[in-house]
Every structure is written in structure tokens, then in C-alpha cells.
PDB file of C-alpha atoms and ligand atoms in Angstrom:
ATOM      1  CA  UNK Y   1      -0.030   0.368   0.057  1.00 88.00           C
ATOM      2  CA  UNK Y   2       2.490   2.576   1.019  1.00 93.00           C
ATOM      3  CA  UNK Y   3       4.480   2.166  -2.341  1.00 94.00           C
ATOM      4  CA  UNK Y   4       1.516   2.951  -4.281  1.00 95.00           C
ATOM      5  CA  UNK Y   5       0.936   5.927  -2.246  1.00 97.00           C
ATOM      6  CA  UNK Y   6       4.580   7.162  -2.437  1.00 98.00           C
ATOM      7  CA  UNK Y   7       4.355   6.536  -6.112  1.00 97.00           C
ATOM      8  CA  UNK Y   8       0.998   8.990  -6.260  1.00 97.00           C
ATOM      9  CA  UNK Y   9       2.780  11.876  -4.001  1.00 98.00           C
ATOM     10  CA  UNK Y  10       5.881  11.857  -6.203  1.00 98.00           C
ATOM     11  CA  UNK Y  11       4.008  12.239  -9.457  1.00 98.00           C
ATOM     12  CA  UNK Y  12       1.944  14.565  -7.650  1.00 98.00           C
ATOM     13  CA  UNK Y  13       5.211  16.499  -6.461  1.00 98.00           C
ATOM     14  CA  UNK Y  14       5.799  17.115 -10.305  1.00 98.00           C
ATOM     15  CA  UNK Y  15       2.732  18.777 -10.696  1.00 97.00           C
ATOM     16  CA  UNK Y  16       3.803  21.530  -8.290  1.00 97.00           C
ATOM     17  CA  UNK Y  17       7.331  21.657  -9.426  1.00 97.00           C
ATOM     18  CA  UNK Y  18       5.774  22.310 -13.155  1.00 95.00           C
ATOM     19  CA  UNK Y  19       3.138  25.043 -12.012  1.00 91.00           C
ATOM     20  CA  UNK Y  20       3.141  28.065 -13.933  1.00 89.00           C
ATOM     21  CA  UNK Y  21       1.378  31.874 -13.322  1.00 86.00           C
ATOM     22  CA  UNK Y  22       0.415  30.377 -10.241  1.00 89.00           C
ATOM     23  CA  UNK Y  23      -0.589  33.954  -8.877  1.00 87.00           C
ATOM     24  CA  UNK Y  24      -3.294  33.984 -11.831  1.00 85.00           C
ATOM     25  CA  UNK Y  25      -5.200  31.023 -10.867  1.00 84.00           C
ATOM     26  CA  UNK Y  26      -5.654  32.023  -7.097  1.00 83.00           C
ATOM     27  CA  UNK Y  27      -9.054  32.622  -5.397  1.00 83.00           C
ATOM     28  CA  UNK Y  28     -10.044  32.780  -1.809  1.00 82.00           C
ATOM     29  CA  UNK Y  29     -11.865  30.548   0.410  1.00 77.00           C
ATOM     30  CA  UNK Y  30     -13.467  31.303   3.917  1.00 76.00           C
ATOM     31  CA  UNK Y  31     -11.276  32.704   6.642  1.00 75.00           C
ATOM     32  CA  UNK Y  32      -8.560  35.365   6.383  1.00 73.00           C
ATOM     33  CA  UNK Y  33      -5.802  34.685   3.332  1.00 73.00           C
ATOM     34  CA  UNK Y  34      -7.092  31.446   2.818  1.00 82.00           C
ATOM     35  CA  UNK Y  35      -6.380  30.788  -0.731  1.00 83.00           C
ATOM     36  CA  UNK Y  36      -6.752  28.285  -3.514  1.00 92.00           C
ATOM     37  CA  UNK Y  37      -4.990  27.892  -6.705  1.00 94.00           C
ATOM     38  CA  UNK Y  38      -6.407  25.686  -9.648  1.00 94.00           C
ATOM     39  CA  UNK Y  39      -3.130  23.732  -8.705  1.00 96.00           C
ATOM     40  CA  UNK Y  40      -4.693  22.690  -4.966  1.00 96.00           C
ATOM     41  CA  UNK Y  41      -7.907  21.340  -7.233  1.00 95.00           C
ATOM     42  CA  UNK Y  42      -6.024  19.505  -9.718  1.00 96.00           C
ATOM     43  CA  UNK Y  43      -3.105  17.902  -7.598  1.00 97.00           C
ATOM     44  CA  UNK Y  44      -6.312  16.774  -5.267  1.00 97.00           C
ATOM     45  CA  UNK Y  45      -8.008  15.152  -8.605  1.00 97.00           C
ATOM     46  CA  UNK Y  46      -5.007  13.502  -9.521  1.00 98.00           C
ATOM     47  CA  UNK Y  47      -4.334  11.537  -5.893  1.00 98.00           C
ATOM     48  CA  UNK Y  48      -8.234  10.818  -5.862  1.00 97.00           C
ATOM     49  CA  UNK Y  49      -7.982   9.018  -9.035  1.00 97.00           C
ATOM     50  CA  UNK Y  50      -4.711   7.649  -8.444  1.00 97.00           C
ATOM     51  CA  UNK Y  51      -5.500   6.652  -4.740  1.00 97.00           C
ATOM     52  CA  UNK Y  52      -8.997   5.261  -5.607  1.00 96.00           C
ATOM     53  CA  UNK Y  53      -8.103   3.119  -8.749  1.00 96.00           C
ATOM     54  CA  UNK Y  54      -5.724   1.364  -6.394  1.00 93.00           C
ATOM     55  CA  UNK Y  55      -8.141   1.024  -3.406  1.00 93.00           C
ATOM     56  CA  UNK Y  56     -11.544   1.796  -4.748  1.00 95.00           C
ATOM     57  CA  UNK Y  57     -13.357   0.750  -1.347  1.00 94.00           C
ATOM     58  CA  UNK Y  58     -11.660   3.469   0.642  1.00 96.00           C
ATOM     59  CA  UNK Y  59     -13.411   6.943   1.471  1.00 97.00           C
ATOM     60  CA  UNK Y  60     -11.632   9.923  -0.123  1.00 97.00           C
ATOM     61  CA  UNK Y  61     -11.255  12.932   2.451  1.00 97.00           C
ATOM     62  CA  UNK Y  62      -9.492  15.780   0.418  1.00 97.00           C
ATOM     63  CA  UNK Y  63      -9.186  19.393   1.782  1.00 95.00           C
ATOM     64  CA  UNK Y  64     -10.852  21.184  -1.386  1.00 93.00           C
ATOM     65  CA  UNK Y  65     -13.619  18.975  -1.081  1.00 90.00           C
ATOM     66  CA  UNK Y  66     -16.865  20.828   0.110  1.00 85.00           C
ATOM     67  CA  UNK Y  67     -18.472  18.166   1.978  1.00 85.00           C
ATOM     68  CA  UNK Y  68     -16.184  15.595   3.646  1.00 88.00           C
ATOM     69  CA  UNK Y  69     -16.601  11.960   3.174  1.00 85.00           C
ATOM     70  CA  UNK Y  70     -16.220   9.819   6.647  1.00 89.00           C
ATOM     71  CA  UNK Y  71     -12.871   9.481   7.937  1.00 90.00           C
ATOM     72  CA  UNK Y  72     -13.647   7.366  11.296  1.00 93.00           C
ATOM     73  CA  UNK Y  73     -15.154   4.166   9.478  1.00 91.00           C
ATOM     74  CA  UNK Y  74     -13.395   1.645   7.088  1.00 94.00           C
ATOM     75  CA  UNK Y  75     -10.705   2.530   4.712  1.00 96.00           C
ATOM     76  CA  UNK Y  76     -10.053   6.561   4.483  1.00 97.00           C
ATOM     77  CA  UNK Y  77      -7.560   8.235   2.580  1.00 97.00           C
ATOM     78  CA  UNK Y  78      -7.006  12.006   4.580  1.00 98.00           C
ATOM     79  CA  UNK Y  79      -5.324  14.235   1.790  1.00 98.00           C
ATOM     80  CA  UNK Y  80      -3.945  17.733   1.777  1.00 98.00           C
ATOM     81  CA  UNK Y  81      -2.868  18.198  -2.183  1.00 98.00           C
ATOM     82  CA  UNK Y  82      -0.290  21.182  -1.106  1.00 98.00           C
ATOM     83  CA  UNK Y  83      -0.179  22.062   2.509  1.00 98.00           C
ATOM     84  CA  UNK Y  84       0.953  25.509   2.672  1.00 97.00           C
ATOM     85  CA  UNK Y  85      -0.597  27.171  -0.719  1.00 95.00           C
ATOM     86  CA  UNK Y  86       0.762  30.476   0.697  1.00 94.00           C
ATOM     87  CA  UNK Y  87       4.430  29.469   0.424  1.00 96.00           C
ATOM     88  CA  UNK Y  88       3.301  28.035  -2.968  1.00 96.00           C
ATOM     89  CA  UNK Y  89       1.770  31.199  -4.414  1.00 94.00           C
ATOM     90  CA  UNK Y  90       4.469  33.342  -2.808  1.00 94.00           C
ATOM     91  CA  UNK Y  91       7.302  30.983  -4.564  1.00 95.00           C
ATOM     92  CA  UNK Y  92       8.847  30.136  -1.503  1.00 96.00           C
ATOM     93  CA  UNK Y  93       9.694  26.522  -2.298  1.00 97.00           C
ATOM     94  CA  UNK Y  94       8.418  25.214   1.091  1.00 98.00           C
ATOM     95  CA  UNK Y  95       5.181  23.082   0.567  1.00 98.00           C
ATOM     96  CA  UNK Y  96       4.350  19.393   0.851  1.00 98.00           C
ATOM     97  CA  UNK Y  97       1.486  17.099  -0.471  1.00 98.00           C
ATOM     98  CA  UNK Y  98       0.184  14.928   2.786  1.00 98.00           C
ATOM     99  CA  UNK Y  99      -1.429  11.637   2.358  1.00 98.00           C
ATOM    100  CA  UNK Y 100      -2.615   9.430   5.067  1.00 98.00           C
ATOM    101  CA  UNK Y 101      -4.510   6.365   5.120  1.00 97.00           C
ATOM    102  CA  UNK Y 102      -6.825   5.356   8.226  1.00 97.00           C
ATOM    103  CA  UNK Y 103      -8.711   2.231   9.259  1.00 97.00           C
ATOM    104  CA  UNK Y 104     -11.752   2.940  11.186  1.00 97.00           C
ATOM    105  CA  UNK Y 105      -9.624   5.733  12.399  1.00 96.00           C
ATOM    106  CA  UNK Y 106      -6.663   4.563  13.121  1.00 97.00           C
ATOM    107  CA  UNK Y 107      -3.706   5.919  11.289  1.00 97.00           C
ATOM    108  CA  UNK Y 108      -1.672   3.179   9.280  1.00 96.00           C
ATOM    109  CA  UNK Y 109       0.163   4.748   6.658  1.00 97.00           C
ATOM    110  CA  UNK Y 110       1.522   8.221   6.001  1.00 98.00           C
ATOM    111  CA  UNK Y 111       3.435   9.906   3.263  1.00 98.00           C
ATOM    112  CA  UNK Y 112       4.427  13.816   3.500  1.00 98.00           C
ATOM    113  CA  UNK Y 113       6.269  14.871   0.244  1.00 98.00           C
ATOM    114  CA  UNK Y 114       8.360  17.852  -0.067  1.00 98.00           C
ATOM    115  CA  UNK Y 115       9.148  17.852  -4.275  1.00 98.00           C
ATOM    116  CA  UNK Y 116      11.582  20.752  -3.858  1.00 98.00           C
ATOM    117  CA  UNK Y 117      14.081  19.211  -1.456  1.00 98.00           C
ATOM    118  CA  UNK Y 118      12.956  15.807  -3.172  1.00 98.00           C
ATOM    119  CA  UNK Y 119      12.512  14.398   0.473  1.00 98.00           C
ATOM    120  CA  UNK Y 120       9.781  11.822   0.808  1.00 98.00           C
ATOM    121  CA  UNK Y 121       8.971  11.073   4.329  1.00 98.00           C
ATOM    122  CA  UNK Y 122       6.818   8.040   4.924  1.00 98.00           C
ATOM    123  CA  UNK Y 123       5.420   5.489   7.512  1.00 98.00           C
ATOM    124  CA  UNK Y 124       3.890   2.301   8.029  1.00 98.00           C
ATOM    125  CA  UNK Y 125       2.612   1.858  11.375  1.00 98.00           C
ATOM    126  CA  UNK Y 126       4.863  -0.361  13.463  1.00 98.00           C
ATOM    127  CA  UNK Y 127       7.601   0.181  10.662  1.00 98.00           C
ATOM    128  CA  UNK Y 128       9.304   3.157  12.185  1.00 98.00           C
ATOM    129  CA  UNK Y 129       9.681   5.930  10.117  1.00 98.00           C
ATOM    130  CA  UNK Y 130      11.763   6.851   6.899  1.00 98.00           C
ATOM    131  CA  UNK Y 131      12.998   9.819   4.690  1.00 98.00           C
ATOM    132  CA  UNK Y 132      13.773   8.686   1.012  1.00 98.00           C
ATOM    133  CA  UNK Y 133      14.023   5.203   2.619  1.00 96.00           C
ATOM    134  CA  UNK Y 134      17.002   5.945   5.203  1.00 98.00           C
ATOM    135  CA  UNK Y 135      15.147   5.507   8.964  1.00 98.00           C
ATOM    136  CA  UNK Y 136      14.895   8.737  10.963  1.00 98.00           C
ATOM    137  CA  UNK Y 137      14.058   9.431  14.346  1.00 98.00           C
ATOM    138  CA  UNK Y 138      13.553  12.336  16.520  1.00 98.00           C
ATOM    139  CA  UNK Y 139      16.251  14.507  18.419  1.00 98.00           C
ATOM    140  CA  UNK Y 140      17.078  13.912  21.812  1.00 97.00           C
ATOM    141  CA  UNK Y 141      16.974  17.722  23.053  1.00 98.00           C
ATOM    142  CA  UNK Y 142      15.222  18.862  26.396  1.00 97.00           C
ATOM    143  CA  UNK Y 143      12.846  21.903  25.552  1.00 97.00           C
ATOM    144  CA  UNK Y 144      15.723  24.417  26.824  1.00 97.00           C
ATOM    145  CA  UNK Y 145      18.202  23.326  24.384  1.00 97.00           C
ATOM    146  CA  UNK Y 146      15.643  22.745  21.442  1.00 98.00           C
ATOM    147  CA  UNK Y 147      14.417  24.981  18.724  1.00 98.00           C
ATOM    148  CA  UNK Y 148      10.534  25.197  18.265  1.00 98.00           C
ATOM    149  CA  UNK Y 149       8.078  25.638  15.251  1.00 98.00           C
ATOM    150  CA  UNK Y 150       5.055  26.799  15.332  1.00 97.00           C
ATOM    151  CA  UNK Y 151       1.854  27.860  12.909  1.00 97.00           C
ATOM    152  CA  UNK Y 152      -0.566  30.859  13.636  1.00 95.00           C
ATOM    153  CA  UNK Y 153      -3.772  29.412  12.652  1.00 93.00           C
ATOM    154  CA  UNK Y 154      -3.709  32.284   9.846  1.00 90.00           C
ATOM    155  CA  UNK Y 155      -7.445  31.692   8.906  1.00 89.00           C
ATOM    156  CA  UNK Y 156      -8.986  32.543  12.169  1.00 91.00           C
ATOM    157  CA  UNK Y 157      -7.835  35.994  13.427  1.00 90.00           C
ATOM    158  CA  UNK Y 158      -9.259  35.232  16.929  1.00 92.00           C
ATOM    159  CA  UNK Y 159      -6.233  32.976  17.750  1.00 94.00           C
ATOM    160  CA  UNK Y 160      -3.554  34.877  16.503  1.00 93.00           C
ATOM    161  CA  UNK Y 161      -2.816  36.582  20.071  1.00 94.00           C
ATOM    162  CA  UNK Y 162      -3.122  33.495  21.765  1.00 95.00           C
ATOM    163  CA  UNK Y 163      -0.607  31.873  19.388  1.00 96.00           C
ATOM    164  CA  UNK Y 164       1.857  34.522  19.624  1.00 96.00           C
ATOM    165  CA  UNK Y 165       1.673  34.646  23.399  1.00 96.00           C
ATOM    166  CA  UNK Y 166       2.418  31.027  23.836  1.00 97.00           C
ATOM    167  CA  UNK Y 167       5.386  31.499  21.202  1.00 97.00           C
ATOM    168  CA  UNK Y 168       6.674  34.284  23.401  1.00 97.00           C
ATOM    169  CA  UNK Y 169       6.540  32.111  26.777  1.00 97.00           C
ATOM    170  CA  UNK Y 170       8.361  29.089  24.899  1.00 97.00           C
ATOM    171  CA  UNK Y 171      10.603  32.045  23.583  1.00 97.00           C
ATOM    172  CA  UNK Y 172      11.979  32.251  27.217  1.00 96.00           C
ATOM    173  CA  UNK Y 173      12.632  28.492  27.913  1.00 97.00           C
ATOM    174  CA  UNK Y 174      13.459  27.560  24.297  1.00 98.00           C
ATOM    175  CA  UNK Y 175      16.825  28.347  21.782  1.00 98.00           C
ATOM    176  CA  UNK Y 176      14.647  29.733  19.283  1.00 98.00           C
ATOM    177  CA  UNK Y 177      11.918  29.573  16.943  1.00 98.00           C
ATOM    178  CA  UNK Y 178      10.899  28.850  13.314  1.00 97.00           C
ATOM    179  CA  UNK Y 179       7.612  29.761  11.327  1.00 97.00           C
ATOM    180  CA  UNK Y 180       8.071  27.717   8.321  1.00 97.00           C
ATOM    181  CA  UNK Y 181       4.653  27.537   7.015  1.00 97.00           C
ATOM    182  CA  UNK Y 182       3.505  23.822   6.204  1.00 98.00           C
ATOM    183  CA  UNK Y 183       2.252  22.169   9.079  1.00 98.00           C
ATOM    184  CA  UNK Y 184       3.011  18.661   7.579  1.00 98.00           C
ATOM    185  CA  UNK Y 185       6.469  19.816   6.999  1.00 98.00           C
ATOM    186  CA  UNK Y 186       6.970  21.164  10.807  1.00 98.00           C
ATOM    187  CA  UNK Y 187       6.021  17.360  11.647  1.00 98.00           C
ATOM    188  CA  UNK Y 188       8.585  15.711   9.248  1.00 98.00           C
ATOM    189  CA  UNK Y 189      11.271  18.188  10.701  1.00 98.00           C
ATOM    190  CA  UNK Y 190      10.590  16.997  14.644  1.00 98.00           C
ATOM    191  CA  UNK Y 191      10.030  13.403  12.921  1.00 98.00           C
ATOM    192  CA  UNK Y 192      13.926  13.620  11.717  1.00 98.00           C
ATOM    193  CA  UNK Y 193      15.316  15.475  14.404  1.00 98.00           C
ATOM    194  CA  UNK Y 194      15.763  19.328  13.093  1.00 98.00           C
ATOM    195  CA  UNK Y 195      13.219  21.112  15.508  1.00 98.00           C
ATOM    196  CA  UNK Y 196      12.238  19.755  18.775  1.00 98.00           C
ATOM    197  CA  UNK Y 197       8.817  21.106  19.289  1.00 98.00           C
ATOM    198  CA  UNK Y 198       5.763  22.322  17.303  1.00 98.00           C
ATOM    199  CA  UNK Y 199       2.310  23.748  18.417  1.00 98.00           C
ATOM    200  CA  UNK Y 200      -0.618  25.399  16.608  1.00 98.00           C
ATOM    201  CA  UNK Y 201      -3.901  25.898  18.124  1.00 97.00           C
ATOM    202  CA  UNK Y 202      -6.194  24.850  15.004  1.00 97.00           C
ATOM    203  CA  UNK Y 203      -5.533  22.814  12.451  1.00 97.00           C
ATOM    204  CA  UNK Y 204      -7.182  20.413  10.130  1.00 97.00           C
ATOM    205  CA  UNK Y 205      -6.761  16.698   9.880  1.00 98.00           C
ATOM    206  CA  UNK Y 206      -5.341  16.768   6.631  1.00 98.00           C
ATOM    207  CA  UNK Y 207      -2.703  18.796   7.989  1.00 98.00           C
ATOM    208  CA  UNK Y 208      -1.521  16.993  10.260  1.00 98.00           C
ATOM    209  CA  UNK Y 209      -2.660  13.087   9.545  1.00 98.00           C
ATOM    210  CA  UNK Y 210       0.043  11.854   7.750  1.00 98.00           C
ATOM    211  CA  UNK Y 211       2.740  13.981   9.391  1.00 98.00           C
ATOM    212  CA  UNK Y 212       1.685  12.626  12.825  1.00 98.00           C
ATOM    213  CA  UNK Y 213       1.880   8.997  12.066  1.00 98.00           C
ATOM    214  CA  UNK Y 214       5.355   9.709  10.607  1.00 98.00           C
ATOM    215  CA  UNK Y 215       6.358  11.283  13.953  1.00 98.00           C
ATOM    216  CA  UNK Y 216       5.091   8.919  16.420  1.00 98.00           C
ATOM    217  CA  UNK Y 217       7.083   5.847  14.222  1.00 98.00           C
ATOM    218  CA  UNK Y 218      10.189   8.326  14.643  1.00 98.00           C
ATOM    219  CA  UNK Y 219       9.593   8.400  18.287  1.00 98.00           C
ATOM    220  CA  UNK Y 220       8.049  11.442  18.482  1.00 98.00           C
ATOM    221  CA  UNK Y 221       4.231  12.277  19.488  1.00 98.00           C
ATOM    222  CA  UNK Y 222       1.468  14.727  18.388  1.00 98.00           C
ATOM    223  CA  UNK Y 223      -1.474  15.307  20.925  1.00 98.00           C
ATOM    224  CA  UNK Y 224      -3.828  18.251  21.205  1.00 97.00           C
ATOM    225  CA  UNK Y 225      -2.555  21.166  23.607  1.00 97.00           C
ATOM    226  CA  UNK Y 226      -4.346  19.666  26.594  1.00 96.00           C
ATOM    227  CA  UNK Y 227      -2.673  16.216  25.832  1.00 97.00           C
ATOM    228  CA  UNK Y 228      -5.748  14.660  24.463  1.00 97.00           C
ATOM    229  CA  UNK Y 229      -5.448  12.697  21.123  1.00 98.00           C
ATOM    230  CA  UNK Y 230      -5.788  14.403  17.926  1.00 98.00           C
ATOM    231  CA  UNK Y 231      -9.003  13.704  16.290  1.00 97.00           C
ATOM    232  CA  UNK Y 232      -9.488  12.467  12.543  1.00 97.00           C
ATOM    233  CA  UNK Y 233     -12.835  14.449  11.848  1.00 95.00           C
ATOM    234  CA  UNK Y 234     -12.825  17.286  12.732  1.00 96.00           C
ATOM    235  CA  UNK Y 235     -10.130  20.274  13.226  1.00 97.00           C
ATOM    236  CA  UNK Y 236      -8.364  20.174  16.451  1.00 97.00           C
ATOM    237  CA  UNK Y 237      -4.806  22.110  18.321  1.00 97.00           C
ATOM    238  CA  UNK Y 238      -1.928  20.238  18.083  1.00 98.00           C
ATOM    239  CA  UNK Y 239       1.185  19.909  20.080  1.00 98.00           C
ATOM    240  CA  UNK Y 240       3.842  17.550  18.764  1.00 98.00           C
ATOM    241  CA  UNK Y 241       7.889  17.064  19.783  1.00 98.00           C
ATOM    242  CA  UNK Y 242      10.046  14.746  20.713  1.00 98.00           C
ATOM    243  CA  UNK Y 243       9.033  12.921  23.617  1.00 98.00           C
ATOM    244  CA  UNK Y 244      11.126  14.857  26.394  1.00 98.00           C
ATOM    245  CA  UNK Y 245      10.009  18.289  24.880  1.00 98.00           C
ATOM    246  CA  UNK Y 246       6.790  17.638  24.673  1.00 98.00           C
ATOM    247  CA  UNK Y 247       6.118  16.215  28.045  1.00 98.00           C
ATOM    248  CA  UNK Y 248       7.977  19.604  29.702  1.00 97.00           C
ATOM    249  CA  UNK Y 249       5.817  21.787  27.167  1.00 97.00           C
ATOM    250  CA  UNK Y 250       2.584  19.759  28.271  1.00 97.00           C
ATOM    251  CA  UNK Y 251       3.717  20.369  32.121  1.00 96.00           C
ATOM    252  CA  UNK Y 252       3.865  23.931  31.440  1.00 95.00           C
ATOM    253  CA  UNK Y 253       0.333  24.412  30.571  1.00 92.00           C
ATOM    254  CA  UNK Y 254       1.187  26.895  27.934  1.00 88.00           C
ATOM    255  CA  UNK Y 255      -1.839  26.120  25.492  1.00 71.00           C
ATOM    256  CA  UNK Y 256      -4.455  25.689  28.487  1.00 71.00           C
TER     257      UNK Y 256
HETATM  258  C1  IPD I   1      -2.141  25.331   6.414  1.00 92.84           C
HETATM  259  C2  IPD I   1      -0.395  25.363   6.566  1.00 92.84           C
HETATM  260  C3  IPD I   1       0.095  26.389   7.709  1.00 92.84           C
HETATM  261  C4  IPD I   1      -0.857  26.137   8.933  1.00 92.84           C
HETATM  262  C5  IPD I   1      -2.377  26.655   8.700  1.00 92.84           C
HETATM  263  C6  IPD I   1      -2.576  25.447   7.550  1.00 92.84           C
HETATM  264  P1  IPD I   1      -2.783  25.051   3.997  1.00 92.84           P
HETATM  265  O1  IPD I   1      -2.343  24.691   5.202  1.00 92.84           O
HETATM  266  O2  IPD I   1      -0.359  24.330   7.199  1.00 92.84           O
HETATM  267  O3  IPD I   1       1.214  25.983   7.990  1.00 92.84           O
HETATM  268  O4  IPD I   1      -0.559  27.491   9.982  1.00 92.84           O
HETATM  269  O5  IPD I   1      -3.089  26.153   9.930  1.00 92.84           O
HETATM  270  O6  IPD I   1      -3.763  25.428   7.357  1.00 92.84           O
HETATM  271  O7  IPD I   1      -4.458  25.361   3.978  1.00 92.84           O
HETATM  272  O8  IPD I   1      -2.034  25.691   3.040  1.00 92.84           O
HETATM  273  O9  IPD I   1      -3.135  23.805   2.917  1.00 92.84           O
HETATM  274 CA1   CA I   2      -2.620  22.415   5.098  1.00 92.84          CA
HETATM  275 CA1   CA I   3      -3.784  22.560   1.461  1.00 92.84          CA
END
């Protein structure tokens, strides 16, 4: 299964790399600065065709659908065709294709592909996490030794102050911060030990599903800010990290 998903993700990545005139294909969705391009729609259509041809009985939950299928029962793909459309539109070369597969609400395959660096992160539940076939693992740095990345929940202005307050408090305890723009790639950066901790006050299941499985298979953990499990059928907050940094972060109670 994983091989088929990896192949679909790599091909989808080629659509991102060959995209032209992106700014002229932008339309706006609900929320502040929530853009969609014709490429988000094209990549999702491509993935739907590829993945459902291989697994015709699966549900397909894609960000760009207006009505979302059931992610909690049977086999379900949870797909973000382009994670960080804002970077994509701005030519920042830091966006990803994210595909997770769940069975009855349990994640068991995850693939996140960054075509700009040709980095394909993948995991099968119980079998470890890999980047381009090489095993990856989280760092062992503590909070005070670590760097954090975070998302600003950009489409919901009411969460900005809260996000920046948590970030400010972490800046007093950690080495530095990064805001890269892609929630999926934040999770894979933690999974391969580049970054120790991440958080966002609200994320959609397609932003984190694949990355969360890859992170846990790399020895890390992702929960909501209060420590409860992530939800695959509705948006939720996220706190992710290597286990040490994550436990220290939750113990501070900053996100509550
Ligand atoms: C967004 C990105 C961003 C995060 C947002 C997400 P999108 O995804 O992952 O980093 O801060 O919350 O919605 O909309 O560009 O696919
Ligand atoms: Ca996303
Ligand atoms: Ca997206």
C-alpha cells in the first residue's frame, strides 16, 4: 500500500514543480488569506484518481472538497494536496503533498512529500519512519536545548494573539523559533530531529494526519494542546515534539 501512495505523492509533487503562472490561478476560500489555486484542485483530482484506482473501497477526505466523507469508518484517505498554499503562491519552495490512510479511525500509513527538496517521508504503523528510504528519528534535546516551530492558525484572526503568547513564553525557555509555513513539514522536521517541538491552536486533519503518524513512528508524539488525542473527523489543536520536549511543554500548561 505504502509504495502506491509514495508513487502517487511523487507524481503529485511534479505537478507542483511544473506549475506556472500560479498567482493568476488564485481564488479565496473562507477565512483570512485562505487561498486556493487551480493546482490545489488539480493535485487533489490527480490523487483521488490514483488512490481510488488502487483502493476503490476507500473513502477520500480531501481538503478541497466542499463536503467531507467519513474519516472514521472503514478505509479512509486523508489528503492535503498542497500543504502551505501561501508558500506555493509566493514561490517560497516549501510546501508538501500529504496523504494519510486510516482504518476505522486509526492511522496506519502516512506519506509527506516535499518536491522542492525531493524528500519523501513515509511510515507504516509499527514499522518506523523513513526519509527517502533512510530510517529517521527525533532528536533527544530537551526544551531548553531545543528550537520550536509553530503555526499561527492564519485563517482565524481570533487565535493570533493566543498563538503569539504561547510562542513568546516558549522563547523564554527555548533556543529559538521558526515559522516555516507548512504544518505537515513541521511534523516531518520534528520527526527527523531538525526541530524539537511544534504547536498550532487549530489545524485540520489533512494538515497533520500523515505527519503525525510519521512523527510517532520516528519516536515522537503529537497530541492536542491539553494532551488529548488528535481528532481525524474535525479540526483540533496540536502539540508535537520529541517525547521529552513534548512532556515538558504540556507540563507548562501554556496552551490552556
Ligand atoms: C496551512 C499550513 C499552515 C498552517 C495552517 C494550515 P494550507 O495549510 O499548514 O502552516 O498554519 O493552519 O491550514 O491551508 O496551506 O493547506
Ligand atoms: Ca494544509
Ligand atoms: Ca492545502
